[in-house]
Amino acid sequence: MQWSNHGTFIEIYPPKEFNFDECLVFLGRSQEEVLHQIRDELLYKLIKVNGELILCRIGFAQHVIRVDFPSQPLSITSYEEIASYIWEWFDLDQDLSLFYEVAKQDKILQQIHKRYYGLRMMCIPDLFEALTWAIMGQQINLTFAYKLKQRFVEHFGECLTFEGNTFWLYPTYERIATLSVEELITLQFTVRKAEYVIGVAKDMTNGELTKEMLLQEPTYEQAKKSLLGIRGVGPWTADYALMKCLHQSSAFPIADVGLHNALKVPLGLNRKPTIEEIKDVATNWQGWQAYATFYIWRSLYE
């Protein structure tokens, strides 16, 4: 991680394959998003460090990410954790030049990777958020999934108000573990989804599930197997968490509806491709299935 502390702000120095504007396009894809705000090409994100709510205002110029803290001065110990969070959120450890070498040789990715050059996987560093957001999104349209998330966050998350705008934090697993299923049903969760979300929260509260445990699994397959042991986590949800939270570039949510829709055009199909057809197309993506999927998703909101 490359960054520097300038007293009232920090600077983060991303790799050369980084396009802040492309990342903002992804982050701005829903008007219902409640966990960050984009205004005047600046990104606002509330995070919590050492028990303190910190509003980050993130901008980009001359290939430097600048992070200001408009709502309060910070204790000096917070800076590194903030830099670390943003570095992970933008997946800046990933060497995209390797992905681009693969993409250049692939008929589907050849044009896509040039169009979105520098787009990074916008990650979800918090495992509880990654898993439960994926559970919320199971078998419903994205618009309603965002509505569910908004209600969930605004009922059970913490917030900070600054200059008339309210910024939210995702609820903690400790908070959600104390809820009854009925409390989530009132927000229009199904009984099953409510049970799954509270179940994940309880597993994490009990220490039976942690991000550290999953990161210690020696292979992608073993990490996926561990996730599949959790009630409510199927292959799609496991792969979503593996790509977005655990930085597994081999994760491949092959059953994803968005992926199927996005592949129809480059494959010249008037129907969704079959799983076998997708496996055939993805032969060259070995080790980079997560990034291939992410870039193909990007082509959906032109």
Coordinates of C-alpha atoms in Angstrom, one line a residue:
M1 CA 0.0 0.0 0.0
Q2 CA 1.4 3.4 -1.0
W3 CA 0.0 6.4 0.8
S4 CA 1.1 9.5 2.7
N5 CA -0.2 11.6 5.6
H6 CA -0.5 15.3 5.1
G7 CA -2.0 16.2 8.4
T8 CA -5.5 17.3 7.4
F9 CA -5.7 14.8 4.5
I10 CA -4.1 11.7 3.1
E11 CA -3.0 10.8 -0.4
I12 CA -3.1 7.3 -1.8
Y13 CA -1.1 6.3 -4.8
P14 CA -2.8 3.7 -6.9
P15 CA -1.2 1.5 -9.6
K16 CA -1.2 2.9 -13.1
E17 CA -4.1 0.7 -14.1
F18 CA -6.7 2.7 -12.2
N19 CA -9.6 4.7 -13.5
F20 CA -11.4 6.6 -10.7
D21 CA -14.2 7.8 -13.1
E22 CA -14.9 4.2 -14.1
C23 CA -15.1 3.2 -10.5
L24 CA -17.6 6.0 -9.9
V25 CA -19.8 4.8 -12.7
F26 CA -20.1 1.5 -11.0
L27 CA -20.6 3.0 -7.6
G28 CA -23.3 5.4 -9.0
R29 CA -25.3 2.7 -10.8
S30 CA -28.3 3.0 -8.3
Q31 CA -30.1 6.0 -7.0
E32 CA -31.1 3.9 -4.0
E33 CA -27.6 3.3 -2.8
V34 CA -27.4 4.3 0.9
L35 CA -23.8 3.5 1.8
H36 CA -22.0 6.2 -0.2
Q37 CA -22.8 9.4 -2.0
I38 CA -21.3 10.9 -5.2
R39 CA -21.5 14.7 -5.7
D40 CA -19.4 16.9 -8.0
E41 CA -17.1 14.0 -8.9
L42 CA -16.3 13.4 -5.2
L43 CA -17.1 10.3 -3.3
Y44 CA -18.4 10.4 0.3
K45 CA -18.1 7.3 2.5
L46 CA -18.7 6.9 6.2
I47 CA -16.4 4.4 7.9
K48 CA -15.8 3.5 11.6
V49 CA -12.2 3.4 13.0
N50 CA -11.5 2.7 16.6
G51 CA -15.1 3.3 17.6
E52 CA -15.2 6.7 15.8
L53 CA -17.4 7.6 12.8
I54 CA -15.3 9.2 10.1
L55 CA -16.7 10.8 7.0
C56 CA -14.3 10.5 4.1
R57 CA -14.4 12.7 1.0
I58 CA -12.5 11.0 -1.8
G59 CA -11.3 12.8 -4.9
F60 CA -8.9 12.1 -7.7
A61 CA -6.4 14.3 -9.6
Q62 CA -3.1 13.7 -11.3
H63 CA -3.3 10.0 -10.6
V64 CA -3.5 10.6 -6.8
I65 CA -6.5 9.7 -4.6
R66 CA -7.0 12.4 -2.0
V67 CA -9.0 11.8 1.1
D68 CA -10.3 14.7 3.2
F69 CA -12.2 14.5 6.4
P70 CA -14.8 17.3 6.2
S71 CA -16.7 16.7 9.4
Q72 CA -13.9 16.5 12.0
P73 CA -10.1 16.5 12.6
L74 CA -8.7 13.0 13.1
S75 CA -6.6 11.3 15.7
I76 CA -3.3 10.5 14.0
T77 CA -3.7 6.7 14.6
S78 CA -6.8 6.6 12.3
Y79 CA -5.0 7.5 9.1
E80 CA -3.4 4.2 8.3
E81 CA -6.6 2.3 8.8
I82 CA -8.5 4.6 6.6
A83 CA -5.9 4.3 3.8
S84 CA -6.0 0.5 4.2
Y85 CA -9.8 0.5 4.0
I86 CA -9.8 2.6 0.8
W87 CA -7.0 0.5 -0.7
E88 CA -9.0 -2.6 -0.2
W89 CA -12.3 -1.1 -1.3
F90 CA -10.8 -0.2 -4.7
D91 CA -8.9 -3.6 -4.9
L92 CA -5.6 -1.8 -5.4
D93 CA -3.5 -4.8 -4.5
Q94 CA -4.6 -6.6 -7.7
D95 CA -2.2 -6.5 -10.6
L96 CA -4.6 -5.8 -13.4
S97 CA -1.8 -5.9 -16.1
L98 CA -2.0 -9.7 -15.8
F99 CA -5.8 -9.6 -16.3
Y100 CA -5.3 -7.4 -19.4
E101 CA -2.8 -9.9 -20.9
V102 CA -5.5 -12.5 -20.7
A103 CA -8.2 -10.2 -21.9
K104 CA -6.2 -9.2 -25.1
Q105 CA -6.4 -12.8 -26.2
D106 CA -10.1 -13.3 -25.6
K107 CA -12.8 -12.6 -28.1
I108 CA -15.4 -11.4 -25.4
L109 CA -13.0 -9.4 -23.3
Q110 CA -10.8 -7.9 -26.1
Q111 CA -13.0 -4.8 -26.6
I112 CA -14.5 -4.6 -23.1
H113 CA -11.2 -4.3 -21.3
K114 CA -10.1 -1.4 -23.5
R115 CA -13.4 0.4 -23.0
Y116 CA -13.2 0.2 -19.2
Y117 CA -9.5 0.2 -18.7
G118 CA -8.6 0.9 -15.1
L119 CA -11.9 -0.2 -13.7
R120 CA -11.3 -2.0 -10.4
M121 CA -13.4 -4.5 -8.6
M122 CA -15.4 -2.4 -6.2
C123 CA -15.0 -4.6 -3.1
I124 CA -17.0 -5.0 0.1
P125 CA -14.3 -5.2 2.8
D126 CA -16.8 -6.3 5.5
L127 CA -17.7 -10.0 5.2
F128 CA -21.1 -9.6 7.0
E129 CA -22.1 -6.9 4.5
A130 CA -20.9 -8.9 1.5
L131 CA -22.8 -12.1 2.5
T132 CA -26.0 -10.5 3.7
W133 CA -26.2 -8.1 0.7
A134 CA -25.8 -11.1 -1.6
I135 CA -28.6 -12.9 0.4
M136 CA -30.9 -9.9 0.0
G137 CA -30.3 -9.9 -3.7
Q138 CA -31.2 -13.6 -4.2
Q139 CA -34.0 -14.2 -6.7
I140 CA -35.3 -10.6 -6.8
N141 CA -34.7 -7.6 -9.1
L142 CA -31.8 -5.2 -8.2
T143 CA -34.2 -2.3 -7.6
F144 CA -36.1 -4.1 -4.9
A145 CA -32.8 -5.5 -3.4
Y146 CA -31.6 -1.9 -3.0
K147 CA -34.8 -1.0 -1.3
L148 CA -34.4 -3.8 1.2
K149 CA -30.8 -2.7 1.9
Q150 CA -31.9 0.9 2.4
R151 CA -34.5 -0.1 4.9
F152 CA -32.1 -2.5 6.7
V153 CA -29.4 0.1 6.9
E154 CA -31.6 2.9 8.0
H155 CA -33.3 0.8 10.7
F156 CA -30.2 -0.8 12.2
G157 CA -27.1 1.1 11.0
E158 CA -25.3 4.1 12.5
C159 CA -25.3 7.5 10.8
L160 CA -23.6 10.8 10.8
T161 CA -25.2 14.1 9.5
F162 CA -23.0 16.7 8.0
E163 CA -24.1 19.9 6.2
G164 CA -27.7 18.6 5.9
N165 CA -26.7 15.2 4.4
T166 CA -27.0 11.9 6.3
F167 CA -24.3 9.3 5.8
W168 CA -24.9 5.7 6.8
L169 CA -22.9 2.7 8.1
Y170 CA -23.9 -0.9 7.4
P171 CA -25.4 -2.6 10.5
T172 CA -23.0 -4.7 12.5
Y173 CA -23.4 -8.4 12.9
E174 CA -23.6 -8.0 16.7
R175 CA -26.6 -5.7 16.2
I176 CA -28.4 -8.0 13.8
A177 CA -27.8 -11.1 15.9
T178 CA -30.1 -9.7 18.5
L179 CA -33.1 -9.3 16.1
S180 CA -36.1 -11.5 15.7
V181 CA -37.2 -12.7 12.3
E182 CA -40.4 -10.7 12.7
E183 CA -38.4 -7.4 12.9
L184 CA -36.9 -8.1 9.4
I185 CA -40.3 -9.3 8.0
T186 CA -41.7 -5.8 8.7
L187 CA -39.1 -4.4 6.3
Q188 CA -40.4 -6.9 3.6
F189 CA -37.8 -9.6 4.0
T190 CA -39.1 -13.0 3.4
V191 CA -39.1 -15.4 6.4
R192 CA -36.2 -17.4 4.8
K193 CA -34.1 -14.3 4.0
A194 CA -34.7 -13.0 7.5
E195 CA -33.6 -16.3 9.0
Y196 CA -30.5 -16.5 6.8
V197 CA -29.3 -12.9 7.6
I198 CA -29.8 -13.4 11.3
G199 CA -28.1 -16.8 11.1
V200 CA -25.0 -15.3 9.5
A201 CA -25.0 -12.6 12.2
K202 CA -25.1 -15.2 14.9
D203 CA -22.4 -17.3 13.3
M204 CA -20.2 -14.3 13.2
T205 CA -21.0 -13.2 16.8
N206 CA -20.2 -16.7 18.0
G207 CA -16.9 -16.6 16.2
E208 CA -17.9 -19.6 14.0
L209 CA -17.4 -17.5 10.8
T210 CA -14.8 -14.8 10.3
K211 CA -13.1 -13.2 7.3
E212 CA -9.7 -14.3 8.7
M213 CA -10.7 -17.9 8.7
L214 CA -11.8 -17.8 5.1
L215 CA -8.7 -16.0 4.0
Q216 CA -6.6 -18.8 5.6
E217 CA -8.2 -21.4 3.4
P218 CA -5.5 -22.7 1.1
T219 CA -7.6 -22.7 -2.1
Y220 CA -10.6 -21.0 -3.6
E221 CA -12.4 -24.3 -3.7
Q222 CA -11.9 -24.8 0.1
A223 CA -13.0 -21.3 0.9
K224 CA -16.1 -21.8 -1.2
K225 CA -16.9 -25.1 0.5
S226 CA -16.7 -23.4 3.9
L227 CA -19.2 -20.7 2.7
L228 CA -21.5 -23.3 1.3
G229 CA -21.8 -24.8 4.7
I230 CA -23.7 -21.7 5.9
R231 CA -27.5 -21.8 5.8
G232 CA -28.8 -19.6 3.0
V233 CA -25.5 -19.5 1.1
G234 CA -25.6 -21.2 -2.3
P235 CA -23.0 -21.2 -5.1
W236 CA -23.9 -17.7 -6.4
T237 CA -23.8 -16.1 -2.9
A238 CA -20.6 -17.8 -2.1
D239 CA -18.9 -16.7 -5.3
Y240 CA -20.2 -13.2 -4.9
A241 CA -18.6 -12.9 -1.4
L242 CA -15.4 -14.6 -2.6
M243 CA -14.9 -12.1 -5.4
K244 CA -16.1 -8.9 -3.6
C245 CA -14.8 -9.5 -0.1
L246 CA -12.1 -12.1 -0.2
H247 CA -10.4 -11.0 -3.4
Q248 CA -10.6 -14.4 -5.1
S249 CA -10.0 -13.7 -8.7
S250 CA -11.0 -17.3 -9.6
A251 CA -14.5 -16.8 -8.1
F252 CA -17.1 -17.3 -10.9
P253 CA -20.8 -16.6 -10.2
I254 CA -21.7 -18.5 -13.4
A255 CA -25.4 -18.7 -12.7
D256 CA -25.7 -14.8 -12.4
V257 CA -28.6 -13.4 -14.4
G258 CA -26.8 -10.2 -15.2
L259 CA -23.8 -12.1 -16.6
H260 CA -26.2 -14.2 -18.8
N261 CA -28.0 -11.1 -20.1
A262 CA -24.7 -9.3 -20.9
L263 CA -23.3 -12.2 -22.8
K264 CA -26.2 -12.4 -25.2
V265 CA -25.0 -9.6 -27.4
P266 CA -21.3 -10.6 -27.9
L267 CA -22.4 -14.2 -28.4
G268 CA -25.1 -13.2 -31.0
L269 CA -27.9 -14.9 -29.1
N270 CA -31.5 -13.9 -28.8
R271 CA -31.8 -16.1 -25.6
K272 CA -29.7 -16.5 -22.5
P273 CA -26.6 -18.7 -23.0
T274 CA -26.6 -22.1 -21.3
I275 CA -24.2 -22.8 -18.5
E276 CA -22.3 -25.1 -20.9
E277 CA -22.0 -22.3 -23.4
I278 CA -20.7 -19.9 -20.7
K279 CA -18.2 -22.5 -19.5
D280 CA -17.0 -22.8 -23.1
V281 CA -16.7 -19.0 -23.5
A282 CA -14.8 -18.8 -20.1
T283 CA -12.1 -21.3 -21.0
N284 CA -9.5 -18.6 -21.4
W285 CA -10.5 -16.7 -18.2
Q286 CA -8.8 -19.2 -15.9
G287 CA -7.7 -17.4 -12.7
W288 CA -9.5 -14.2 -13.7
Q289 CA -13.1 -15.2 -13.8
A290 CA -14.1 -12.7 -11.2
Y291 CA -12.7 -9.7 -13.2
A292 CA -14.1 -11.1 -16.4
T293 CA -17.5 -11.2 -14.8
F294 CA -17.1 -7.7 -13.3
Y295 CA -16.1 -6.2 -16.6
I296 CA -19.0 -7.9 -18.4
W297 CA -21.4 -6.6 -15.8
R298 CA -20.1 -3.1 -16.5
S299 CA -21.2 -3.5 -20.1
L300 CA -24.8 -3.8 -18.9
Y301 CA -25.1 -0.1 -17.9
E302 CA -23.8 1.7 -20.9

